[in-house]
Coordinates of C-alpha atoms in Angstrom, one line a residue:
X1197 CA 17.9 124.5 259.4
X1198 CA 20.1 123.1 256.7
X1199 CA 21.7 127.2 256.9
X1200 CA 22.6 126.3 260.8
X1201 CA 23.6 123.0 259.9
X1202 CA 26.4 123.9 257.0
X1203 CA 27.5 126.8 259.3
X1204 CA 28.2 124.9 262.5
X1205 CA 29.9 122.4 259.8
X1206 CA 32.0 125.3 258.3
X1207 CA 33.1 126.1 262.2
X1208 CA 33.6 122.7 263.0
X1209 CA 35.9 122.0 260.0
X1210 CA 37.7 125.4 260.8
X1211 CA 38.2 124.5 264.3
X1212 CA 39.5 121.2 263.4
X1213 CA 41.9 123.1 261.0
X1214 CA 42.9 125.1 263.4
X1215 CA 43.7 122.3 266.1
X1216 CA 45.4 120.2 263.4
X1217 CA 47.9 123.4 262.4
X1218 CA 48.6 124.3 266.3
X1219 CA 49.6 120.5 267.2
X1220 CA 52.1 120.5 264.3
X1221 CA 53.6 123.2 265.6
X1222 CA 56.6 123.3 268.2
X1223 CA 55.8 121.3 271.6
X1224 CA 58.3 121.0 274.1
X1225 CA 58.7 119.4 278.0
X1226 CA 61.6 119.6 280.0
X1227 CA 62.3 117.5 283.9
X1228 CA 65.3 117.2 286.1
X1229 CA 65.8 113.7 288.5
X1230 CA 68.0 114.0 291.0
X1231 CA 70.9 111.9 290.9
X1232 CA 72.7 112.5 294.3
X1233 CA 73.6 109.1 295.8
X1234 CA 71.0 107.5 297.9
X1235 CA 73.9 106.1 300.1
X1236 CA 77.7 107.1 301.2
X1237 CA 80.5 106.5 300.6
X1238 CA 81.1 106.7 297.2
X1239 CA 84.1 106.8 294.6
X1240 CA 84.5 109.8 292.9
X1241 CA 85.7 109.8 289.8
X1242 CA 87.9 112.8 288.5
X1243 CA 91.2 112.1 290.0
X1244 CA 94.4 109.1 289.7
X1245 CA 93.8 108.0 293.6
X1246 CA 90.3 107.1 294.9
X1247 CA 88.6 109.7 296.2
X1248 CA 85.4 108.8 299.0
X1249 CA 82.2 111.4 299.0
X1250 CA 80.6 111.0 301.9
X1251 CA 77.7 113.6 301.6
X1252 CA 76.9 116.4 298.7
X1253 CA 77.9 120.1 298.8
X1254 CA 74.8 120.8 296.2
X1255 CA 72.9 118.7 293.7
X1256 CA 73.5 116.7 291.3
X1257 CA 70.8 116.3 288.6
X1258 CA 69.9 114.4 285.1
X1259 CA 68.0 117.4 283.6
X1260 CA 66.0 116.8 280.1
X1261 CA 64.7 118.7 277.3
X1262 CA 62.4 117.0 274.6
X1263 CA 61.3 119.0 271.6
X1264 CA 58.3 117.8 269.1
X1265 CA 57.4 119.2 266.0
X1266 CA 55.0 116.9 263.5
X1267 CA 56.2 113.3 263.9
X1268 CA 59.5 114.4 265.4
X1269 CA 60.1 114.2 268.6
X1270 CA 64.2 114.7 270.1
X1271 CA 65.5 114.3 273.7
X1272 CA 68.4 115.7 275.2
X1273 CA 70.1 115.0 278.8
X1274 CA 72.7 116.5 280.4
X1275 CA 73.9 115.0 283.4
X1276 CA 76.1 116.3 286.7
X1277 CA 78.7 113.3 285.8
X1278 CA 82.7 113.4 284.9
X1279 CA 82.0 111.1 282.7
X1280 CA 79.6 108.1 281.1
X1281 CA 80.3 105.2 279.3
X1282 CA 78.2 104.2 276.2
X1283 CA 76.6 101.3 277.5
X1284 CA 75.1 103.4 280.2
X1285 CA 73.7 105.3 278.0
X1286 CA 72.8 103.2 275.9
X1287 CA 70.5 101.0 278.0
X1288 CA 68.9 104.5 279.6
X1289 CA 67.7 105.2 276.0
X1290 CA 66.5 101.4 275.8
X1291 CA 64.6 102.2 279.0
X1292 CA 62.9 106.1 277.6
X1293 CA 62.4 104.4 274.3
X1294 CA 60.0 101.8 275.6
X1295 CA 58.1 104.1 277.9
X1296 CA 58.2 106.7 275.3
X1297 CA 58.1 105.5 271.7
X1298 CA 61.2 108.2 270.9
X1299 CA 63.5 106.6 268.8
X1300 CA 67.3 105.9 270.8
X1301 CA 68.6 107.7 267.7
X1302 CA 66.5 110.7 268.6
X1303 CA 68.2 111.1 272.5
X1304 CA 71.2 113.1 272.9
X1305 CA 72.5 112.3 276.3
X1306 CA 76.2 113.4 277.7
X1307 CA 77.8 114.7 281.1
X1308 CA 78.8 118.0 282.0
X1309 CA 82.3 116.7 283.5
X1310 CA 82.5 117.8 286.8
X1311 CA 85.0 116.5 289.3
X1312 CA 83.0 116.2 291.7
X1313 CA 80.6 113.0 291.2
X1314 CA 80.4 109.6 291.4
X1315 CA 82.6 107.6 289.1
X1316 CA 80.2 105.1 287.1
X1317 CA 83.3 104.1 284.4
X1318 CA 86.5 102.3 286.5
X1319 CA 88.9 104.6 285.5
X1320 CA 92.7 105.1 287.1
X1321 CA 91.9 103.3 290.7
X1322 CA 88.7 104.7 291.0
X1323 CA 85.7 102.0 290.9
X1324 CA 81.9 102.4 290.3
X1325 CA 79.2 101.4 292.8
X1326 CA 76.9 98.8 290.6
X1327 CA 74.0 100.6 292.8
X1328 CA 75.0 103.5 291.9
X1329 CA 75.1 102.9 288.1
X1330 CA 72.0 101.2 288.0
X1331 CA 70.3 104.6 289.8
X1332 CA 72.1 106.5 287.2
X1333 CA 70.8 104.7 284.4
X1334 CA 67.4 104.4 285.8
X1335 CA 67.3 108.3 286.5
X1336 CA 68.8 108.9 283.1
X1337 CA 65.8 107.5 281.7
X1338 CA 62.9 109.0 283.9
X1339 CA 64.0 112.2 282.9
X1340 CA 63.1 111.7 279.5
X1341 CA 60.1 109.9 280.4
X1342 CA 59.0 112.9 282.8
X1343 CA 60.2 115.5 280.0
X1344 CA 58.4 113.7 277.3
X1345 CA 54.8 113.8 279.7
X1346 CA 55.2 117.1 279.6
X1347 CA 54.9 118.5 276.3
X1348 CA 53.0 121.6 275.5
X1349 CA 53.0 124.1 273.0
X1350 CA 56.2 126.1 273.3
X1351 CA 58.1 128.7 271.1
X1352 CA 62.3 128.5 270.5
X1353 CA 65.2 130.4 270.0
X1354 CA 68.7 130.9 270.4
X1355 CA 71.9 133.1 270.7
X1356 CA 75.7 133.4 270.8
X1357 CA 77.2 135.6 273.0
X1358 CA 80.8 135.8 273.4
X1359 CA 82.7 135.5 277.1
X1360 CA 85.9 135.3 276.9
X1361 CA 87.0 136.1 280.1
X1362 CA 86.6 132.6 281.6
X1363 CA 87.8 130.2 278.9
X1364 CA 92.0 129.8 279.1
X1365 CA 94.3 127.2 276.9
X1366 CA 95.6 124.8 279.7
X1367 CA 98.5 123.9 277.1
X1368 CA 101.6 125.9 276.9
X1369 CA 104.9 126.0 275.4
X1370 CA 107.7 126.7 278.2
X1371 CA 111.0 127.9 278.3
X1372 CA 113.6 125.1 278.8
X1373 CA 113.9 123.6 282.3
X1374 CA 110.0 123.7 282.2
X1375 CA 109.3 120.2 280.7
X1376 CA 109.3 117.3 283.0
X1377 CA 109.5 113.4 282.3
X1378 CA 106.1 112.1 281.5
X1379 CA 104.9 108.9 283.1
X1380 CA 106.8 106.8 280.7
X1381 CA 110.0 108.3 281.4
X1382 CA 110.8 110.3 278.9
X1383 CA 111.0 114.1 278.0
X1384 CA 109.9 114.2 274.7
X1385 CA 106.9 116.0 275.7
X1386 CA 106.8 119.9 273.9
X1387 CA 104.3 121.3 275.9
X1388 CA 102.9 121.0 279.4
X1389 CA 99.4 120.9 280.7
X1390 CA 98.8 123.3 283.8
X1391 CA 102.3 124.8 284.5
X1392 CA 103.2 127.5 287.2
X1393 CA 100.8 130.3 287.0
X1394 CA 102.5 133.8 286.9
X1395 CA 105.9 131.7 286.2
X1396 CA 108.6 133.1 283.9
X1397 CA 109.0 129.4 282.3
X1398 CA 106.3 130.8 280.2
X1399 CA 106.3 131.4 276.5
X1400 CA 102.3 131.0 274.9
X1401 CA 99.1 128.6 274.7
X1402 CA 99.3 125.8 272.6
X1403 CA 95.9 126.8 271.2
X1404 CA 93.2 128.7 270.8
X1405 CA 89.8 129.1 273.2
X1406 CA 86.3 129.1 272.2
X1407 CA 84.5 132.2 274.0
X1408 CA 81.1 131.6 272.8
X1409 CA 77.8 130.5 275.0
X1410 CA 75.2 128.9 272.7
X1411 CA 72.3 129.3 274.2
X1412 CA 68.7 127.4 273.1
X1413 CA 65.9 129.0 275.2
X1414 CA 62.6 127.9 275.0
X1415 CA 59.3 129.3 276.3
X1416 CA 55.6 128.2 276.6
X1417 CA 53.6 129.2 273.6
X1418 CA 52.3 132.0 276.2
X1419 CA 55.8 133.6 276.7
X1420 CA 56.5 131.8 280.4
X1421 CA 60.1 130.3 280.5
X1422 CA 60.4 126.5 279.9
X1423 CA 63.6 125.6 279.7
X1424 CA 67.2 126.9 278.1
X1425 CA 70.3 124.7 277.3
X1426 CA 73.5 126.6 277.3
X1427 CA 76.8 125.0 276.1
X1428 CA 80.4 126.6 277.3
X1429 CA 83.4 125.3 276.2
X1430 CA 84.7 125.5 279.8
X1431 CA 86.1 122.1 281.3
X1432 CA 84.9 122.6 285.1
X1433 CA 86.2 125.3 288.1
X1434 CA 86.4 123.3 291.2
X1435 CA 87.3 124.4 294.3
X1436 CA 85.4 121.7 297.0
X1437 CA 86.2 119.6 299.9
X1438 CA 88.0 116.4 298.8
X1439 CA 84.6 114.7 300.7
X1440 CA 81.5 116.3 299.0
X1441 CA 79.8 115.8 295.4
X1442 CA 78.9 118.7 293.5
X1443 CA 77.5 119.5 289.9
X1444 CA 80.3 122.4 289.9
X1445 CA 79.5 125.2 287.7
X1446 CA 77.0 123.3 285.5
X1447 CA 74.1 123.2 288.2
X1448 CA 75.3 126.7 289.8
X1449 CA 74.3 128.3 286.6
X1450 CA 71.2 126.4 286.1
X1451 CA 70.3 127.9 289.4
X1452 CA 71.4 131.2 288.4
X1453 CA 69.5 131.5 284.9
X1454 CA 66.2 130.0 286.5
X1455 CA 66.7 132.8 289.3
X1456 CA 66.7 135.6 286.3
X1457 CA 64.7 134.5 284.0
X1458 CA 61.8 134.4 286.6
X1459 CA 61.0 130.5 286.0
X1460 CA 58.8 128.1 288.3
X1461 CA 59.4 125.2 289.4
X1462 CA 58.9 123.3 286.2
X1463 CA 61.9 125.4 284.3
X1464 CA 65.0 123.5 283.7
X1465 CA 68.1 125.1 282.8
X1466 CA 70.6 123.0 281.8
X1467 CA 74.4 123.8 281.0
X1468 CA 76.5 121.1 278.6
X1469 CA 80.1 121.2 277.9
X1470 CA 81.2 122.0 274.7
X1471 CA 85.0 121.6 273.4
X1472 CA 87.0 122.2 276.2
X1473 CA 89.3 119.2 276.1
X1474 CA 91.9 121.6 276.3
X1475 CA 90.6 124.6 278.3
X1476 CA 90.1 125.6 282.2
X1477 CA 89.6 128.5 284.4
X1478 CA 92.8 129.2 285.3
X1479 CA 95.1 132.4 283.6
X1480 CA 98.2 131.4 283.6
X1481 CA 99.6 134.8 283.2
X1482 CA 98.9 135.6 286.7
X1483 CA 99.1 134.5 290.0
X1484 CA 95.4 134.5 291.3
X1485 CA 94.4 134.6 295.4
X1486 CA 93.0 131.6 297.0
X1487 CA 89.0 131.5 296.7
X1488 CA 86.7 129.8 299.2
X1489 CA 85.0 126.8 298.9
X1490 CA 82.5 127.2 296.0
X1491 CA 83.5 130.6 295.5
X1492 CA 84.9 130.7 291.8
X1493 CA 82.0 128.2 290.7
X1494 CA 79.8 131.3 292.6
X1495 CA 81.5 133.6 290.4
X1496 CA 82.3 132.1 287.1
X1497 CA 78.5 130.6 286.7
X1498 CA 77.1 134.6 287.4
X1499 CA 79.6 135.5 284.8
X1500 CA 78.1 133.2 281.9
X1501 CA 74.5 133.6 283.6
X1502 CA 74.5 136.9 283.4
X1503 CA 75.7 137.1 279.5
X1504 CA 73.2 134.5 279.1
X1505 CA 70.5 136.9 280.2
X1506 CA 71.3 139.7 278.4
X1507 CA 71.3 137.9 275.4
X1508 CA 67.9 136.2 275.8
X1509 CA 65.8 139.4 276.4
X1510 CA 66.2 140.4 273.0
X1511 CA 65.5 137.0 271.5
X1512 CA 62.5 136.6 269.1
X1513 CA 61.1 133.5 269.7
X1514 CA 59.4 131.0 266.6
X1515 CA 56.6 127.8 266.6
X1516 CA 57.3 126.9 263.2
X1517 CA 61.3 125.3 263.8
X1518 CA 61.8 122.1 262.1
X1519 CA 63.7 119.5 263.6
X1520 CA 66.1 116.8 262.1
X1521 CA 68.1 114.3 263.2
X1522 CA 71.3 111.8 262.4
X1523 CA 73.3 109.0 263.6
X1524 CA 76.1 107.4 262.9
X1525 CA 79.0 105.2 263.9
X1526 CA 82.7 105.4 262.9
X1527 CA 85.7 102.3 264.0
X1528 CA 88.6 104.1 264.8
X1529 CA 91.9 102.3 265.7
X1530 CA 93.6 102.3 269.2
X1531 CA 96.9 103.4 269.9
X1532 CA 98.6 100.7 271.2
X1533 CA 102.0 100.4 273.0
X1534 CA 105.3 98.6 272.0
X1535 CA 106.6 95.4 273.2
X1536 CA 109.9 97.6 275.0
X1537 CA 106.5 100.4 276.9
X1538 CA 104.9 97.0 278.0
X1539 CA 108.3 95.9 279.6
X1540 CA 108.7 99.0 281.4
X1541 CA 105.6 99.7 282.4
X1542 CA 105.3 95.8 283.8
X1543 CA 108.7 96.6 285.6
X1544 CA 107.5 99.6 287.1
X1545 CA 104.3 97.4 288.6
X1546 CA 106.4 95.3 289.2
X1547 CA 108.1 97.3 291.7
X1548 CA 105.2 99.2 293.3
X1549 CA 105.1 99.4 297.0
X1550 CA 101.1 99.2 297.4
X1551 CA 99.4 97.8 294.3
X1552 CA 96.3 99.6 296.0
X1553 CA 97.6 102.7 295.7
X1554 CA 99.9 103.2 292.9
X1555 CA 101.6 106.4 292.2
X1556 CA 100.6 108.9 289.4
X1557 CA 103.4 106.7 287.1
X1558 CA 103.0 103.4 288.0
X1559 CA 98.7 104.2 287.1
X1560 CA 100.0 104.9 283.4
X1561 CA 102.1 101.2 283.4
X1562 CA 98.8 99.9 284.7
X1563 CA 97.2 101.3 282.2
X1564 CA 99.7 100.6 279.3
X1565 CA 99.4 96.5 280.4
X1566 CA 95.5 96.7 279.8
X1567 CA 95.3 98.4 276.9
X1568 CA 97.9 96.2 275.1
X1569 CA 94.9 93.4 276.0
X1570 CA 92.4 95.8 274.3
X1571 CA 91.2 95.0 270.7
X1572 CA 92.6 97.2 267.0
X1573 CA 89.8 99.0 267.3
X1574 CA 86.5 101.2 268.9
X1575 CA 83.4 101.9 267.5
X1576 CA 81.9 105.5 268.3
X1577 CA 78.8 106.9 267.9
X1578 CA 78.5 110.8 266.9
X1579 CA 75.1 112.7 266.3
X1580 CA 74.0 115.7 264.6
X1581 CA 70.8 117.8 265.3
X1582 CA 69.1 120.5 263.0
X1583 CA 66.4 122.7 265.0
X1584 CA 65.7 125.5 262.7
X1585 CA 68.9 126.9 261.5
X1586 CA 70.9 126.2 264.5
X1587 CA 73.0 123.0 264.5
X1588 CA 73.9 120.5 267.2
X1589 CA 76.7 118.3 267.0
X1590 CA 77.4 115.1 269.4
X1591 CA 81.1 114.2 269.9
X1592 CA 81.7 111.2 272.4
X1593 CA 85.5 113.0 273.8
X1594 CA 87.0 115.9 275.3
X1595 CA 87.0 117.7 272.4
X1596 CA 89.9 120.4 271.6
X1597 CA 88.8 123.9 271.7
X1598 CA 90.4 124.2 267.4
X1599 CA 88.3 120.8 266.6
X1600 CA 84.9 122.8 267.8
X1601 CA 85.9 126.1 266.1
X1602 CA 86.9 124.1 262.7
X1603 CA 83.1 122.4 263.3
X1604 CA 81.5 125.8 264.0
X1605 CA 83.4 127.5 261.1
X1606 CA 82.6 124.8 258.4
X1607 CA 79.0 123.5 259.2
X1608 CA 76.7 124.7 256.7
X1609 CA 74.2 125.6 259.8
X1610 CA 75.0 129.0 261.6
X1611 CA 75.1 128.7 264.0
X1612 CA 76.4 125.3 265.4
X1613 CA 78.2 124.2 268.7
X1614 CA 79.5 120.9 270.0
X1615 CA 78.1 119.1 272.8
X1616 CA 80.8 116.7 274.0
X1617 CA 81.0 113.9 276.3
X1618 CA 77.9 112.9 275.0
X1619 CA 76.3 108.8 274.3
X1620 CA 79.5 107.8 275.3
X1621 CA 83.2 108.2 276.7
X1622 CA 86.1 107.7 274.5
X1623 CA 89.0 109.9 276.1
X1624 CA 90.4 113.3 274.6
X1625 CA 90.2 114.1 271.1
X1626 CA 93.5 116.3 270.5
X1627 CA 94.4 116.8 266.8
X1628 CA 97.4 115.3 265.4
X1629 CA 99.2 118.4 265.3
X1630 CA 98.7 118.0 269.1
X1631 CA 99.5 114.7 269.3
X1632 CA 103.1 115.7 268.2
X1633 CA 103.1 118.1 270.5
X1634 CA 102.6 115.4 273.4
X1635 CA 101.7 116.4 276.7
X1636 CA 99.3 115.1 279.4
X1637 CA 96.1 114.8 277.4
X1638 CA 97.8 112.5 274.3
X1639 CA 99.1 110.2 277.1
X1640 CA 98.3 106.9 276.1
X1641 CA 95.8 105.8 279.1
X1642 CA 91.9 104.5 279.1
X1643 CA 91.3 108.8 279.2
X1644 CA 93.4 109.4 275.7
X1645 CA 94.1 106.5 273.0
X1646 CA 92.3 107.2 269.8
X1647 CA 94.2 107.2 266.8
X1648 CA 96.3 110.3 266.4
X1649 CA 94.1 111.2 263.2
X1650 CA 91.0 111.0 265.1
X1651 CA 89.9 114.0 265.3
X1652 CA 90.4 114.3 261.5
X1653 CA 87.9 111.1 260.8
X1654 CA 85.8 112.7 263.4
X1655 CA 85.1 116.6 262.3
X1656 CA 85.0 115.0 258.1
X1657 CA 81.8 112.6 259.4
X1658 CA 80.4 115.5 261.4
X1659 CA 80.6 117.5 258.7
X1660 CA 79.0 115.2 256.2
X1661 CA 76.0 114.6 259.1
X1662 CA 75.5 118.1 259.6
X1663 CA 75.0 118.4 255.3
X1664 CA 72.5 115.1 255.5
X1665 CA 70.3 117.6 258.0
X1666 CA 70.5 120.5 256.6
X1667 CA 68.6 119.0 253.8
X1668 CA 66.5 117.3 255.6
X1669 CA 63.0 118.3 255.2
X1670 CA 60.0 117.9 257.5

């Protein structure tokens, strides 16, 4: 008797050994909410006039990933939105921390930037729904709280591929004749955003692209597909009616990579943007034929699904990942205009023959008067992620495609990419040898007016986060 009893207590201990090993390894849960209006019209945010939705083309989604390993537990959310303003996001992660008990530090949430969505920040003449932004944040939040209810053992890893085909610098220098007066009225500009494809006023990019698709994938301990989170450095495609929302390219190849990757109706993919501040779809080198309505989002999202499949069949996938975290703020100042802008810009307002519907320049007076009212400064908040060896970094802006590359080729974890837009919206993020360079994106406006060394304070804290994880240990 005392024989049976030691050995069932041997198999007991064992088993508990064995239970206690298995839940510290890698757990993971993953959701999508839809986030499609539940009533029209809408604003859509996106453009410098209003635009009304009245119905969706496709749709739009909040779609969540949570990983757990130990004690650690980290949430990420991308979301079918141009764009997101901190507080937002902020009380979302108020709401998922309550329900949850994941830290707010611990969630990653940003917007994929399409065009093609409700505007929940006033921005140009565009104005929010308050409906609307309270289903946003609400939705924002269930899908962590739904990701989070799902966690299960799950294995991880990831991939860069290179696709260069689809990424093109939307800065260019051009040939004299080509500038034209910015909004301020002046033609000190040195480059110019989007100019004539296929035109002869051409001379080269202003800078360089990032090809690469990161690609997280992660899989139930048993091998079935979970989830996978891609980043691109792609800034949307476009090419829908003026009426309809749409998640663009971002929930076309979330289709696509479920559709080849065999996954139920549980798998999320989930596509973020990385530093395309600078970058489109468009070669400028030649003239390219009209497409159809969806058509190059059709196209360009097989492109970067397919890639993205070839690269995960080969992946080996691990339980034993740790995870780390960081958070930080950073004040940076605001570019402020000059006593002689805010006289023009008033006299252009001034002037305007319907203050509801200004033109293109008189929306950049508007916006110099109210950003002479704004305070010195802004505070930002940036995070950095360490799963394994691979590194995440959070950048509130439309990040230049050289400010990811710099991140990428400096971060002590290989590999890293950016995910931008993300807990927060603070306009592009050029560098300051772009800033000299002027042109649309360093236009002073509530979408660009950071410091000009921004981007300098910015990659030098990222930098120093991404050394605080790397040494992190479980």
């Amino acid at each position: 008797m005392y024989r049976l009893i030691l050995c069932c207590t041997l198999l007991l201990t064992c088993s508990l050994t064995v239970s206690a090993e298995a839940d510290d390894l890698l757990q993971a849960g993953a959701a999508k909410v839809n986030i499609n209006p539940p009533k029209y019209p809408v604003s859509m945010v996106g453009s410098f006039q209003d635009r009304q939705a009245t119905g969706a083309h496709d749709t739009l989604h909040a779609r969540a990933l949570v990983l757990k390993r130990g004690d650690t537990r980290v949430a990420f959310v991308v979301c079918d939105i141009c764009l997101i303003s901190r507080e937002i996001f902020d009380a979302a992660k108020a709401i998922a921390a309550q329900k949850t008990g994941i830290p707010t530090s611990h969630m990653l949430t940003s917007a994929t930037h399409t065009h093609t969505a409700p505007a929940v920040t006033p921005l140009a003449q565009c104005t929010p729904s308050p409906e609307y932004v309270q289903f946003l944040t609400e939705s924002i939040a269930q899908a962590i709280i739904e990701a989070n209810s799902r966690l299960a053992p799950a294995q991880i890893a990831w991939a860069v591929v290179p696709e260069p085909a689809e990424v093109n610098n939307r800065r260019w220098y051009v040939k004299e004749g080509g500038i034209r007066p910015n909004p301020f009225g002046k033609t000190t500009d040195k480059v110019r955003m989007n100019p004539p494809r296929g035109s002869d006023l051409l001379i080269k990019p202003a800078g360089p692209t990032d090809p690469d698709i990161s690609i997280l994938s992660v899989q139930h301990a048993d091998g079935r597909p979970l989830a996978l989170l891609a980043n691109y450095s792609l800034h949307y495609v476009g090419g829908l009616p003026p009426n309809q929302v749409s998640a663009d390219y971002f929930g076309e190849f979330a289709r696509q990579i479920k559709e080849r990757l065999g996954g139920d109706e549980t798998f999320v993919g989930i596509m973020s943007n990385g530093s395309s501040g600078d970058i489109n779809n468009i070669n400028f080198r030649e003239p390219r034929p009209r497409a159809g309505v969806f058509e190059r989002i059709t196209a360009v999202a097989k492109v970067i699904a397919d890639r993205t499949y070839r690269a995960v069949k080969d992946l080996k996938y691990r339980r034993d990942v740790t995870l780390a975290m960081e958070e930080r703020t950073l004040d940076l100042g605001i570019r402020k205009p000059n006593a002689d802008e805010v006289k023009y810009a008033k006299a252009l307002l001034a002037a305007a023959k319907d203050p509801e519907k200004l033109t293109t320049n008189e929306v950049y007076a508007q916006e110099t008067v109210n950003i002479d009212q704004w305070p010195g400064s802004v505070n930002l908040k940036l995070q950095t992620l360490r799963i394994g060896e691979l590194g995440i970094v959070a950048i509130p802006c439309e990040v230049f495609a050289e400010i990811g590359l710099e991140i990428k080729q400096k971060s002590p974890l290989k590999p890293t990419f950016v995910i931008a837009l993300a807990n927060g919206y603070n306009g592009y993020l050029p560098t300051p040898e772009q800033h000299i360079l002027q042109g649309y994106e360093t236009w002073r406006s509530s979408w660009s007016y950071l410091e000009v060394d921004a981007s300098v304070k910015i990659t030098a804290q990222v930098l120093s986060m991404l050394k605080q994880v790397d040494q992190k240990q479980e």
